[in-house]
Amino acid sequence: MAASPSETTSPEIRVAVDLIVLTLREGALSVLLIQRDDEPHRGAWALPGGFIAHGEDLEDAAYRVLSDEASLGSGAVHLEQVRTFGTPGRDPRGHVVSVAFMALGADLPDPRRGEDVADARWWPLSDLCAVTLAFDHATVLDSAVERARSKLEYTTLAVTFLPEEFTVSQLRGVYESVWGTTLDAGNFHRKATRTEGFLEELDRYAAPTGGRPARLYRAGAGTSLVPPLLRSGD
Amino acid sequence: MAASPSETTSPEIRVAVDLIVLTLREGALSVLLIQRDDEPHRGAWALPGGFIAHGEDLEDAAYRVLSDEASLGSGAVHLEQVRTFGTPGRDPRGHVVSVAFMALGADLPDPRRGEDVADARWWPLSDLCAVTLAFDHATVLDSAVERARSKLEYTTLAVTFLPEEFTVSQLRGVYESVWGTTLDAGNFHRKATRTEGFLEELDRYAAPTGGRPARLYRAGAGTSLVPPLLRSGD
DNA sequence: GCAAAAGTGTTAGGTGTACACCCATGA
DNA sequence: TCATGGGTGTACACCTAACACTTTTGC
C-alpha cells in the first residue's frame, strides 16, 4: 500500500499487500524499505506494497511487488502471510485493507529503485529505532519480525536465510542474529544435526576461516522442528 | 462472506469477514454453521460471514456478524484473526477477499436464525466429514482449528472455552476435546496449577459429581504458558 | 464399605546447559 | 608451535511420563 492509484480518498474499500522483506546483511537482520516519492508520507520510509488488481491472487500480488518495487525475483524467497490490517484511518487515501506478507531470503541483492520510489535500501532493524515509518508500518513490521523470531523455534525456516549449502555455524549465526542472543556452539551443533529432517549432510567442507574446516549441509526435507529450539539459551 | 449485497459478479474487489465460532458442546469441539438461503451454494452449510462496510474496522465487522448472524453478543468471546483468503474464484459472485476470524467461547447458546439464513446450528467437528461446506470454507475452518489446537499448547487460551469459574478437570476436558487425546489427570493437575499465571485458586469447591469435590479456579493474569503443554501426551 | 473423582508422591528415563576437551586447518 | 573455529564428551540439573497412592465425596 504505497504507490499505484494515486487518487484522493476513494469511496470504495481497496485491498493492498505490504511486504516485510527480511534478510541478513553482514550478520544483521535487515528489512527492505522504500522511501516514498508521493503523498501521503512523501519522503518517509515505508514497506514496499501495492494495491491488488481485480482478479489477482494475494500471493501473486506479493510476488509482483517484490519484483516491481524491490527488483527481487521470486527465486529463493520464502513468502508467508502474516496478518491483515484494516483499521479505517490507517491510510489517509481512504479505507485500505492491507494483507501483510513476510518474505525471507538469503543475502538478497541491493534493490534497484522502482517507480514512485525516491530510494530503496536495506535497513538493519537495530537502526530503525530512530526512523518513523509511514502509515502503521512500524506495527506491521513488528508483527512480522516477531512471527519470524518465533517460527525459527519450531520450524526449519532459518535455512531460508542461507544459501543452498551452508555450515552449522552459519545456521547458528542466523539464530543469533534474528534472536539477538548468543548460543552455545557445541550444543547448537548437536541439536541441529540430530534433529530429524532439519539438515542433510554433504560430503564436502567449507573453505577454512582460520580453524578446522566446517562440514557443509543443505536444508533437509522436514519443515517442523521437534523438539523445538527455544530462544532462552540453548 | 455469506449474505448482504446479492448482486452477481461485481467488478470491484470486496472485503469480507468469515467467522469460525468454536465452542464445546457436550464435550465435543463444535463450530457454528449457517445454512445458506441464497445463491450461490443455496442450501449448503457455510461459515457465518459478511461484507465489511466502508469505514468499518475488520474486528467490528466480525463482532457485527457474530451478533447478526449468530445472535451471539460480544460478551465473553475471544476473537482472533486467523488468515486472509483471496484467491480469485473462491466466490462465484466476484473477487472477494475474506479475513477469517476465530471466535472462542464458553458453551455458547443455540443461535437464533438471522436474515438470509435457512438454518443455523452447532456442528461437532467430528460430524463434518460427511458435510461439504460452501465456498472454500472447509479450508478456512481447518486453518482455524489447527490454530486453536496449537495455541492451547503455549497460551492460556483454553480457559476461553470455560465459564468464569471452573475445575482443573474441566480444563483438562478442554484440552482432551480440542486435541482429541487423553491426558494423565495427575500430571495435568500439577502442570496446570503450577504454571505461573495460568490459574487463580479460589476458596470454593464445585458440587461433587460422584467423587471428591474439585477446587474451583478462575483464569489467571498470564497469557502465555511457560513451559508449554505439549500435545504428545502429558 | 465401595466406587469415583480429586489431588499428591515417587521414580526411571530423557532433555537441556555448561563447559571441558579433542580435531583440523592457516600462519 | 600457536591461534582459531569445528565438533564431541560428560556431568549435573531439571522435566516428563507412568503409575501408585491418599483424600473426599455419594450411595
Coordinates of C-alpha atoms (C1' of nucleotides) in Angstrom, one line a residue:
Chain A
M1 CA 0.0 0.0 0.0
A2 CA 2.5 2.5 -1.1
A3 CA 2.1 3.6 -4.6
S4 CA -0.1 2.8 -7.7
P5 CA -3.5 4.5 -7.9
S6 CA -2.9 7.9 -6.5
E7 CA -6.4 9.4 -6.2
T8 CA -7.5 11.1 -3.0
T9 CA -9.9 9.4 -0.6
S10 CA -11.7 6.7 -2.6
P11 CA -15.3 5.8 -1.7
E12 CA -14.5 2.1 -2.0
I13 CA -12.5 -0.2 0.0
R14 CA -9.2 -1.1 -1.6
V15 CA -7.1 -4.2 -0.9
A16 CA -3.4 -4.0 -0.8
V17 CA -0.4 -6.1 0.1
D18 CA 2.5 -4.9 2.2
L19 CA 5.8 -6.8 2.2
I20 CA 8.2 -7.3 5.0
V21 CA 11.3 -8.5 3.2
L22 CA 13.9 -9.7 5.6
T23 CA 17.4 -10.9 5.0
L24 CA 20.7 -11.0 6.8
R25 CA 23.2 -8.4 5.7
E26 CA 26.6 -8.6 7.4
G27 CA 25.1 -10.6 10.2
A28 CA 22.3 -8.1 10.9
L29 CA 18.7 -8.8 10.4
S30 CA 17.6 -6.2 7.9
V31 CA 14.4 -5.1 6.2
L32 CA 13.9 -3.6 2.8
L33 CA 12.3 -0.2 2.9
I34 CA 11.4 2.2 0.2
Q35 CA 11.4 6.0 0.5
R36 CA 8.1 7.4 -0.7
D37 CA 8.1 9.8 -3.6
D38 CA 4.4 10.6 -3.4
E39 CA 1.9 11.9 -0.9
P40 CA 0.9 10.8 1.6
H41 CA 4.0 10.4 3.7
R42 CA 6.2 11.7 0.9
G43 CA 9.8 11.3 1.9
A44 CA 9.1 8.8 4.7
W45 CA 10.4 5.3 4.7
A46 CA 7.8 2.6 4.2
L47 CA 7.3 -1.1 3.5
P48 CA 7.1 -1.9 -0.2
G49 CA 3.4 -2.6 -1.1
G50 CA 0.8 -2.1 -3.7
F51 CA -2.9 -2.5 -4.4
I52 CA -4.1 -5.7 -5.8
A53 CA -5.8 -5.8 -9.2
H54 CA -9.2 -7.2 -9.8
G55 CA -8.8 -11.0 -10.3
E56 CA -5.3 -11.1 -8.8
D57 CA -4.4 -13.6 -6.2
L58 CA -2.9 -12.2 -3.0
E59 CA 0.3 -14.1 -3.3
D60 CA 0.7 -13.2 -6.9
A61 CA 0.4 -9.5 -5.9
A62 CA 3.0 -10.0 -3.3
Y63 CA 5.4 -11.5 -5.8
R64 CA 4.6 -8.7 -8.2
V65 CA 5.5 -6.1 -5.6
L66 CA 8.6 -8.0 -4.8
S67 CA 9.9 -7.8 -8.4
D68 CA 8.5 -4.3 -9.2
E69 CA 9.3 -2.3 -6.1
A70 CA 12.2 -4.4 -4.8
S71 CA 13.5 -5.7 -8.0
L72 CA 13.8 -9.1 -6.4
G73 CA 12.9 -12.2 -8.4
S74 CA 10.7 -14.8 -6.9
G75 CA 13.7 -17.1 -6.8
A76 CA 14.5 -18.4 -3.4
V77 CA 12.4 -16.3 -1.2
H78 CA 10.1 -17.8 1.4
L79 CA 6.8 -15.9 1.2
E80 CA 4.3 -16.2 4.0
Q81 CA 1.2 -14.3 5.0
V82 CA 1.4 -12.6 8.4
R83 CA -1.8 -10.7 9.2
T84 CA -4.2 -8.3 7.7
F85 CA -4.5 -4.7 8.8
G86 CA -7.8 -2.9 8.1
T87 CA -8.4 -0.2 10.6
P88 CA -10.1 2.8 8.9
G89 CA -7.8 5.7 9.0
R90 CA -4.5 3.8 8.7
D91 CA -4.2 5.2 5.2
P92 CA -5.3 8.8 4.6
R93 CA -6.2 8.0 1.0
G94 CA -9.3 6.0 2.1
H95 CA -10.2 2.7 3.5
V96 CA -7.4 0.3 2.7
V97 CA -7.3 -3.2 3.9
S98 CA -3.7 -4.5 3.6
V99 CA -2.5 -8.0 3.8
A100 CA 1.0 -8.3 5.2
F101 CA 3.4 -10.8 3.7
M102 CA 6.7 -11.7 5.1
A103 CA 9.4 -12.6 2.6
L104 CA 12.6 -14.2 3.7
G105 CA 15.7 -14.7 1.6
A106 CA 19.4 -15.5 1.6
D107 CA 21.6 -12.4 1.4
L108 CA 19.3 -10.6 -1.1
P109 CA 20.8 -8.1 -3.5
D110 CA 20.6 -4.3 -3.3
P111 CA 17.3 -3.2 -4.7
R112 CA 17.0 -1.2 -7.9
R113 CA 14.8 1.8 -7.5
G114 CA 11.2 1.2 -8.8
E115 CA 8.6 3.7 -9.9
D116 CA 7.1 6.2 -7.4
V117 CA 10.1 5.5 -5.2
A118 CA 12.7 8.0 -4.2
D119 CA 15.1 5.5 -2.7
A120 CA 15.2 1.9 -1.6
R121 CA 17.6 0.2 0.7
W122 CA 18.2 -2.4 3.4
W123 CA 17.9 -1.2 7.0
P124 CA 19.3 -3.2 9.8
L125 CA 16.5 -3.5 12.3
S126 CA 18.7 -2.1 15.0
D127 CA 19.0 1.2 13.1
L128 CA 15.2 1.6 12.8
C129 CA 14.6 2.9 16.3
A130 CA 15.4 6.4 15.0
V131 CA 13.2 6.1 11.9
T132 CA 9.5 6.8 11.9
L133 CA 7.8 4.6 9.3
A134 CA 4.9 5.7 7.1
F135 CA 1.3 4.6 7.9
D136 CA 1.1 1.9 10.5
H137 CA 4.1 0.2 9.1
A138 CA 6.0 0.1 12.4
T139 CA 3.3 -2.2 13.8
V140 CA 3.2 -4.3 10.6
L141 CA 7.0 -4.7 10.7
D142 CA 6.9 -5.7 14.4
S143 CA 4.3 -8.3 13.9
A144 CA 6.3 -9.9 11.0
V145 CA 9.6 -9.8 12.9
E146 CA 8.0 -11.4 15.9
R147 CA 6.5 -14.0 13.7
A148 CA 9.9 -14.8 12.1
R149 CA 11.5 -15.0 15.5
S150 CA 9.0 -17.4 16.9
K151 CA 8.9 -19.5 13.7
L152 CA 12.7 -20.1 14.0
E153 CA 11.9 -22.0 17.2
Y154 CA 9.7 -24.7 15.8
T155 CA 10.2 -24.7 12.1
T156 CA 13.2 -25.1 9.7
L157 CA 12.6 -21.6 8.5
A158 CA 16.1 -20.4 9.4
V159 CA 17.6 -22.1 6.3
T160 CA 15.8 -19.7 4.1
F161 CA 18.2 -17.0 5.3
L162 CA 21.2 -19.1 4.0
P163 CA 22.5 -20.1 0.6
E164 CA 21.8 -23.6 -0.6
E165 CA 24.9 -25.0 1.1
F166 CA 26.0 -23.8 4.4
T167 CA 27.7 -24.7 7.6
V168 CA 26.3 -25.3 11.1
S169 CA 27.9 -22.1 12.3
Q170 CA 26.3 -20.1 9.6
L171 CA 23.0 -21.6 10.7
R172 CA 23.8 -20.7 14.3
G173 CA 24.6 -17.2 13.1
V174 CA 21.1 -16.9 11.7
Y175 CA 19.6 -17.8 15.0
E176 CA 21.8 -15.5 16.9
S177 CA 21.2 -12.6 14.6
V178 CA 17.4 -13.0 14.4
W179 CA 17.0 -13.6 18.1
G180 CA 19.8 -11.2 19.2
T181 CA 21.3 -13.8 21.5
T182 CA 24.3 -16.0 21.6
L183 CA 24.0 -19.7 21.6
D184 CA 26.4 -22.4 22.8
A185 CA 28.2 -23.6 19.7
G186 CA 28.6 -27.2 20.8
N187 CA 25.0 -27.7 22.0
F188 CA 23.6 -26.0 18.9
H189 CA 25.7 -28.3 16.6
R190 CA 24.3 -31.4 18.3
K191 CA 20.8 -30.2 18.2
A192 CA 20.8 -29.0 14.7
T193 CA 22.5 -32.1 13.3
R194 CA 20.4 -34.6 15.3
T195 CA 17.0 -33.1 14.6
E196 CA 15.4 -35.3 12.0
G197 CA 14.7 -33.6 8.7
F198 CA 16.5 -30.3 9.5
L199 CA 19.9 -30.8 7.8
E200 CA 21.2 -33.0 5.1
E201 CA 24.9 -33.8 5.5
L202 CA 27.1 -33.3 2.4
D203 CA 30.5 -34.8 1.8
R204 CA 32.2 -31.5 1.3
Y205 CA 33.7 -28.9 3.5
A206 CA 33.7 -25.1 3.5
A207 CA 37.0 -23.3 3.0
P208 CA 38.6 -22.9 6.4
T209 CA 38.3 -19.5 8.0
G210 CA 41.2 -19.8 10.4
G211 CA 40.2 -23.0 12.1
R212 CA 39.1 -26.5 11.3
P213 CA 37.0 -26.6 8.1
A214 CA 33.3 -26.9 8.7
R215 CA 31.2 -29.6 7.0
L216 CA 28.6 -28.4 4.5
Y217 CA 25.0 -29.1 4.8
R218 CA 21.9 -28.4 2.9
A219 CA 18.3 -28.0 4.0
G220 CA 16.6 -31.3 4.9
A221 CA 13.2 -32.3 3.9
G222 CA 11.4 -31.5 7.2
T223 CA 9.6 -28.3 7.9
S224 CA 8.9 -28.6 11.6
L225 CA 11.4 -28.9 14.4
V226 CA 10.8 -31.5 17.0
P227 CA 11.9 -30.9 19.7
P228 CA 11.9 -27.1 19.1
L229 CA 14.9 -24.9 19.5
L230 CA 13.9 -22.5 22.2
R231 CA 15.1 -18.9 22.5
S232 CA 16.0 -19.0 26.2
G233 CA 19.6 -20.2 25.8
D234 CA 20.5 -23.5 24.2
Chain B
M1 CA -18.9 -13.7 3.1
A2 CA -22.3 -15.2 3.0
A3 CA -25.1 -12.7 2.7
S4 CA -25.6 -9.0 2.3
P5 CA -25.1 -7.4 -1.2
S6 CA -26.5 -10.0 -3.5
E7 CA -25.6 -8.8 -6.9
T8 CA -24.0 -11.0 -9.5
T9 CA -20.2 -10.8 -10.2
S10 CA -19.1 -7.4 -9.1
P11 CA -16.3 -5.6 -11.0
E12 CA -14.7 -4.4 -7.8
I13 CA -12.9 -6.3 -5.1
R14 CA -15.0 -6.8 -2.0
V15 CA -13.7 -7.4 1.5
A16 CA -15.5 -9.8 3.9
V17 CA -15.0 -11.4 7.2
D18 CA -15.7 -15.1 7.9
L19 CA -16.2 -16.4 11.4
I20 CA -15.1 -19.7 12.8
V21 CA -17.0 -19.8 16.0
L22 CA -15.8 -22.6 18.2
T23 CA -17.2 -23.9 21.5
L24 CA -17.5 -27.1 23.4
R25 CA -21.0 -28.7 23.4
E26 CA -21.3 -31.8 25.5
G27 CA -17.6 -32.3 25.4
A28 CA -17.3 -32.0 21.6
L29 CA -15.5 -29.2 19.8
S30 CA -18.2 -27.7 17.7
V31 CA -18.4 -25.0 15.1
L32 CA -21.3 -22.7 14.3
L33 CA -22.5 -23.1 10.7
I34 CA -25.4 -21.5 8.9
Q35 CA -27.4 -23.0 6.0
R36 CA -27.4 -20.6 3.1
D37 CA -30.8 -19.4 1.9
D38 CA -29.4 -17.6 -1.2
E39 CA -27.3 -18.4 -4.2
P40 CA -24.6 -19.2 -4.6
H41 CA -24.4 -22.5 -2.7
R42 CA -28.1 -22.2 -1.6
G43 CA -28.8 -24.9 0.9
A44 CA -25.2 -25.6 1.7
W45 CA -23.7 -25.1 5.1
A46 CA -21.2 -22.3 5.5
L47 CA -19.3 -20.3 8.0
P48 CA -21.1 -17.1 9.1
G49 CA -19.7 -14.1 7.4
G50 CA -20.4 -10.8 5.8
F51 CA -19.0 -8.0 3.7
I52 CA -17.4 -5.1 5.5
A53 CA -18.8 -1.7 5.1
H54 CA -16.8 1.3 4.0
G55 CA -15.1 2.7 7.1
E56 CA -15.7 -0.3 9.2
D57 CA -12.9 -1.9 11.1
L58 CA -12.3 -5.6 10.5
E59 CA -12.8 -6.6 14.1
D60 CA -16.0 -4.5 14.3
A61 CA -17.3 -6.3 11.3
A62 CA -16.5 -9.6 12.9
Y63 CA -18.5 -8.7 16.1
R64 CA -21.4 -7.5 13.9
V65 CA -21.6 -10.8 12.1
L66 CA -21.4 -12.5 15.4
S67 CA -24.4 -10.7 16.7
D68 CA -26.4 -10.6 13.4
E69 CA -25.9 -14.0 12.0
A70 CA -25.1 -15.9 15.1
S71 CA -27.1 -13.9 17.6
L72 CA -24.2 -14.1 19.9
G73 CA -23.3 -11.0 21.9
S74 CA -19.7 -9.9 22.1
G75 CA -19.7 -10.9 25.8
A76 CA -17.0 -13.4 26.6
V77 CA -15.8 -14.5 23.3
H78 CA -12.2 -14.4 22.4
L79 CA -11.8 -13.1 18.8
E80 CA -8.6 -13.5 16.9
Q81 CA -7.7 -13.1 13.3
V82 CA -6.5 -16.2 11.6
R83 CA -5.7 -15.7 7.9
T84 CA -6.9 -14.0 4.8
F85 CA -8.2 -15.8 1.8
G86 CA -8.3 -14.0 -1.5
T87 CA -7.8 -16.5 -4.4
P88 CA -9.9 -15.3 -7.3
G89 CA -12.7 -17.7 -8.0
R90 CA -13.3 -18.7 -4.4
D91 CA -16.6 -16.9 -4.5
P92 CA -18.6 -17.0 -7.8
R93 CA -20.0 -13.6 -7.1
G94 CA -16.7 -11.9 -7.9
H95 CA -13.4 -11.2 -6.3
V96 CA -13.9 -11.5 -2.6
V97 CA -11.0 -11.2 -0.1
S98 CA -12.1 -12.6 3.1
V99 CA -10.4 -12.2 6.5
A100 CA -11.0 -15.2 8.7
F101 CA -11.6 -14.7 12.4
M102 CA -11.7 -17.3 15.0
A103 CA -14.1 -16.8 17.9
L104 CA -13.9 -19.0 21.0
G105 CA -16.5 -19.0 23.8
A106 CA -17.7 -20.9 26.7
D107 CA -20.7 -23.2 26.0
L108 CA -22.3 -20.7 23.7
P109 CA -26.1 -20.7 23.3
D110 CA -28.1 -22.1 20.4
P111 CA -28.2 -19.5 17.6
R112 CA -31.3 -17.7 16.5
R113 CA -31.7 -17.7 12.8
G114 CA -30.7 -14.4 11.1
E115 CA -31.6 -13.0 7.8
D116 CA -30.7 -14.8 4.5
V117 CA -30.2 -17.9 6.6
A118 CA -32.3 -21.0 6.3
D119 CA -30.9 -22.6 9.4
A120 CA -28.1 -22.2 11.9
R121 CA -26.7 -24.8 14.3
W122 CA -23.7 -26.1 16.1
W123 CA -21.9 -28.9 14.4
P124 CA -19.5 -31.2 16.2
L125 CA -16.3 -31.2 14.1
S126 CA -16.4 -35.0 14.1
D127 CA -19.8 -34.9 12.2
L128 CA -18.4 -32.7 9.5
C129 CA -16.6 -35.3 7.5
A130 CA -19.8 -36.0 5.7
V131 CA -20.7 -32.4 5.0
T132 CA -19.5 -30.4 2.1
L133 CA -19.1 -26.8 3.1
A134 CA -19.8 -23.8 0.8
F135 CA -17.0 -21.9 -0.9
D136 CA -13.5 -22.7 0.4
H137 CA -14.9 -22.9 4.0
A138 CA -13.6 -26.3 4.7
T139 CA -10.0 -25.0 4.2
V140 CA -10.8 -21.9 6.3
L141 CA -12.3 -24.0 9.1
D142 CA -9.3 -26.3 9.1
S143 CA -6.8 -23.5 9.4
A144 CA -8.7 -22.1 12.3
V145 CA -9.0 -25.4 14.1
E146 CA -5.3 -26.1 13.7
R147 CA -4.6 -22.6 15.0
A148 CA -6.7 -23.2 18.1
R149 CA -5.1 -26.6 18.7
S150 CA -1.6 -25.3 18.6
K151 CA -2.4 -22.2 20.6
L152 CA -3.6 -24.3 23.5
E153 CA 0.0 -25.5 23.8
Y154 CA 1.7 -22.3 24.5
T155 CA -1.1 -19.9 25.6
T156 CA -3.8 -19.9 28.2
L157 CA -6.4 -19.8 25.5
A158 CA -8.1 -23.0 26.8
V159 CA -9.8 -21.0 29.6
T160 CA -11.9 -19.1 27.0
F161 CA -13.8 -22.4 26.4
L162 CA -14.9 -22.4 30.1
P163 CA -17.2 -20.4 32.3
E164 CA -15.6 -17.9 34.7
E165 CA -15.1 -20.5 37.4
F166 CA -14.1 -24.0 36.6
T167 CA -12.2 -27.0 37.9
V168 CA -9.0 -28.4 36.7
S169 CA -10.7 -31.5 35.2
Q170 CA -12.9 -29.2 33.2
L171 CA -9.8 -27.5 31.9
R172 CA -8.3 -30.9 31.2
G173 CA -11.5 -31.8 29.3
V174 CA -11.0 -28.8 27.1
Y175 CA -7.5 -30.0 26.1
E176 CA -8.8 -33.5 25.6
S177 CA -11.7 -32.4 23.4
V178 CA -9.8 -30.0 21.3
W179 CA -6.8 -32.2 20.8
G180 CA -8.7 -35.5 20.7
T181 CA -6.4 -37.1 23.1
T182 CA -6.5 -38.3 26.7
L183 CA -4.2 -36.8 29.3
D184 CA -2.9 -38.1 32.6
A185 CA -5.1 -36.4 35.2
G186 CA -2.5 -36.2 37.9
N187 CA 0.3 -34.8 35.7
F188 CA -2.1 -32.3 34.1
H189 CA -3.2 -31.1 37.5
R190 CA 0.3 -30.4 38.6
K191 CA 1.3 -28.7 35.5
A192 CA -1.8 -26.5 35.2
T193 CA -1.8 -25.4 38.9
R194 CA 2.0 -24.8 39.0
T195 CA 2.3 -22.8 35.8
E196 CA 2.6 -19.2 36.8
G197 CA -0.3 -17.0 35.6
F198 CA -2.4 -19.8 34.3
L199 CA -4.9 -20.4 37.1
E200 CA -6.0 -18.4 40.1
E201 CA -7.1 -20.6 43.0
L202 CA -10.5 -19.9 44.7
D203 CA -11.6 -20.9 48.1
R204 CA -14.6 -22.7 46.9
Y205 CA -15.4 -26.1 45.5
A206 CA -17.6 -27.4 42.8
A207 CA -20.5 -29.6 43.6
P208 CA -19.2 -33.2 43.7
T209 CA -20.0 -35.4 40.7
G210 CA -19.5 -38.8 42.3
G211 CA -16.2 -38.2 43.8
R212 CA -14.1 -35.8 45.9
P213 CA -15.3 -32.2 45.1
A214 CA -12.9 -30.3 42.9
R215 CA -11.5 -26.9 43.8
L216 CA -12.6 -24.0 41.7
Y217 CA -10.3 -21.8 39.8
R218 CA -10.5 -18.8 37.6
A219 CA -8.3 -17.7 34.7
G220 CA -5.0 -16.2 35.9
A221 CA -3.5 -13.0 34.6
G222 CA -1.0 -14.7 32.2
T223 CA -1.5 -15.3 28.5
S224 CA 1.5 -17.4 27.6
L225 CA 2.3 -20.8 29.0
V226 CA 5.9 -21.4 30.0
P227 CA 6.7 -24.2 29.8
P228 CA 4.2 -25.1 27.2
L229 CA 1.8 -28.0 27.5
L230 CA 2.6 -30.2 24.6
R231 CA 0.2 -32.3 22.6
S232 CA 2.2 -35.6 22.6
G233 CA 1.0 -36.9 25.9
D234 CA 1.4 -35.2 29.2
Chain C
dG1 C1' -17.7 -50.3 52.6
dC2 C1' -17.3 -49.3 47.7
dA3 C1' -16.9 -46.6 43.6
dA4 C1' -15.5 -42.5 41.6
dA5 C1' -13.2 -38.4 41.0
dA6 C1' -9.5 -35.1 43.0
dG7 C1' -5.1 -34.4 44.1
dT8 C1' -0.1 -35.9 45.7
dG9 C1' 4.2 -38.8 45.8
dT10 C1' 7.7 -41.4 43.6
dT11 C1' 10.7 -42.9 40.3
dA12 C1' 13.0 -44.0 35.9
dG13 C1' 14.4 -42.0 31.9
dG14 C1' 15.0 -38.3 28.9
dT15 C1' 16.5 -33.4 27.6
dG16 C1' 19.0 -29.1 28.2
dT17 C1' 23.1 -26.5 30.0
dA18 C1' 27.6 -25.6 30.9
dC19 C1' 31.9 -26.4 29.9
dA20 C1' 36.0 -29.3 29.2
dC21 C1' 38.3 -31.3 25.7
dC22 C1' 39.9 -33.1 21.2
dC23 C1' 40.3 -32.2 15.8
dA24 C1' 41.9 -29.8 11.6
dT25 C1' 43.4 -26.1 9.5
dG26 C1' 46.5 -21.5 8.4
dA27 C1' 50.1 -18.7 9.8
Chain D
dT1 C1' 54.1 -24.1 17.5
dC2 C1' 50.0 -21.3 18.4
dA3 C1' 45.5 -19.4 17.4
dT4 C1' 41.1 -20.3 15.7
dG5 C1' 37.0 -22.2 14.9
dG6 C1' 34.7 -27.1 14.3
dG7 C1' 32.9 -30.7 16.6
dT8 C1' 32.4 -34.4 20.7
dG9 C1' 32.1 -36.0 25.7
dT10 C1' 30.3 -35.6 30.0
dA11 C1' 28.2 -34.4 34.4
dC12 C1' 24.5 -32.4 36.6
dA13 C1' 20.1 -30.1 36.9
dC14 C1' 15.7 -30.3 35.5
dC15 C1' 11.5 -32.0 33.4
dT16 C1' 8.3 -35.6 32.0
dA17 C1' 5.5 -39.9 31.9
dA18 C1' 3.8 -43.5 34.2
dC19 C1' 1.5 -45.1 37.9
dA20 C1' 0.8 -46.0 42.9
dC21 C1' -1.3 -43.9 46.5
dT22 C1' -4.1 -40.9 49.6
dT23 C1' -8.3 -37.8 50.1
dT24 C1' -13.1 -36.8 50.0
dT25 C1' -17.4 -37.2 48.4
dG26 C1' -22.2 -40.1 47.2
dC27 C1' -24.6 -44.2 47.5

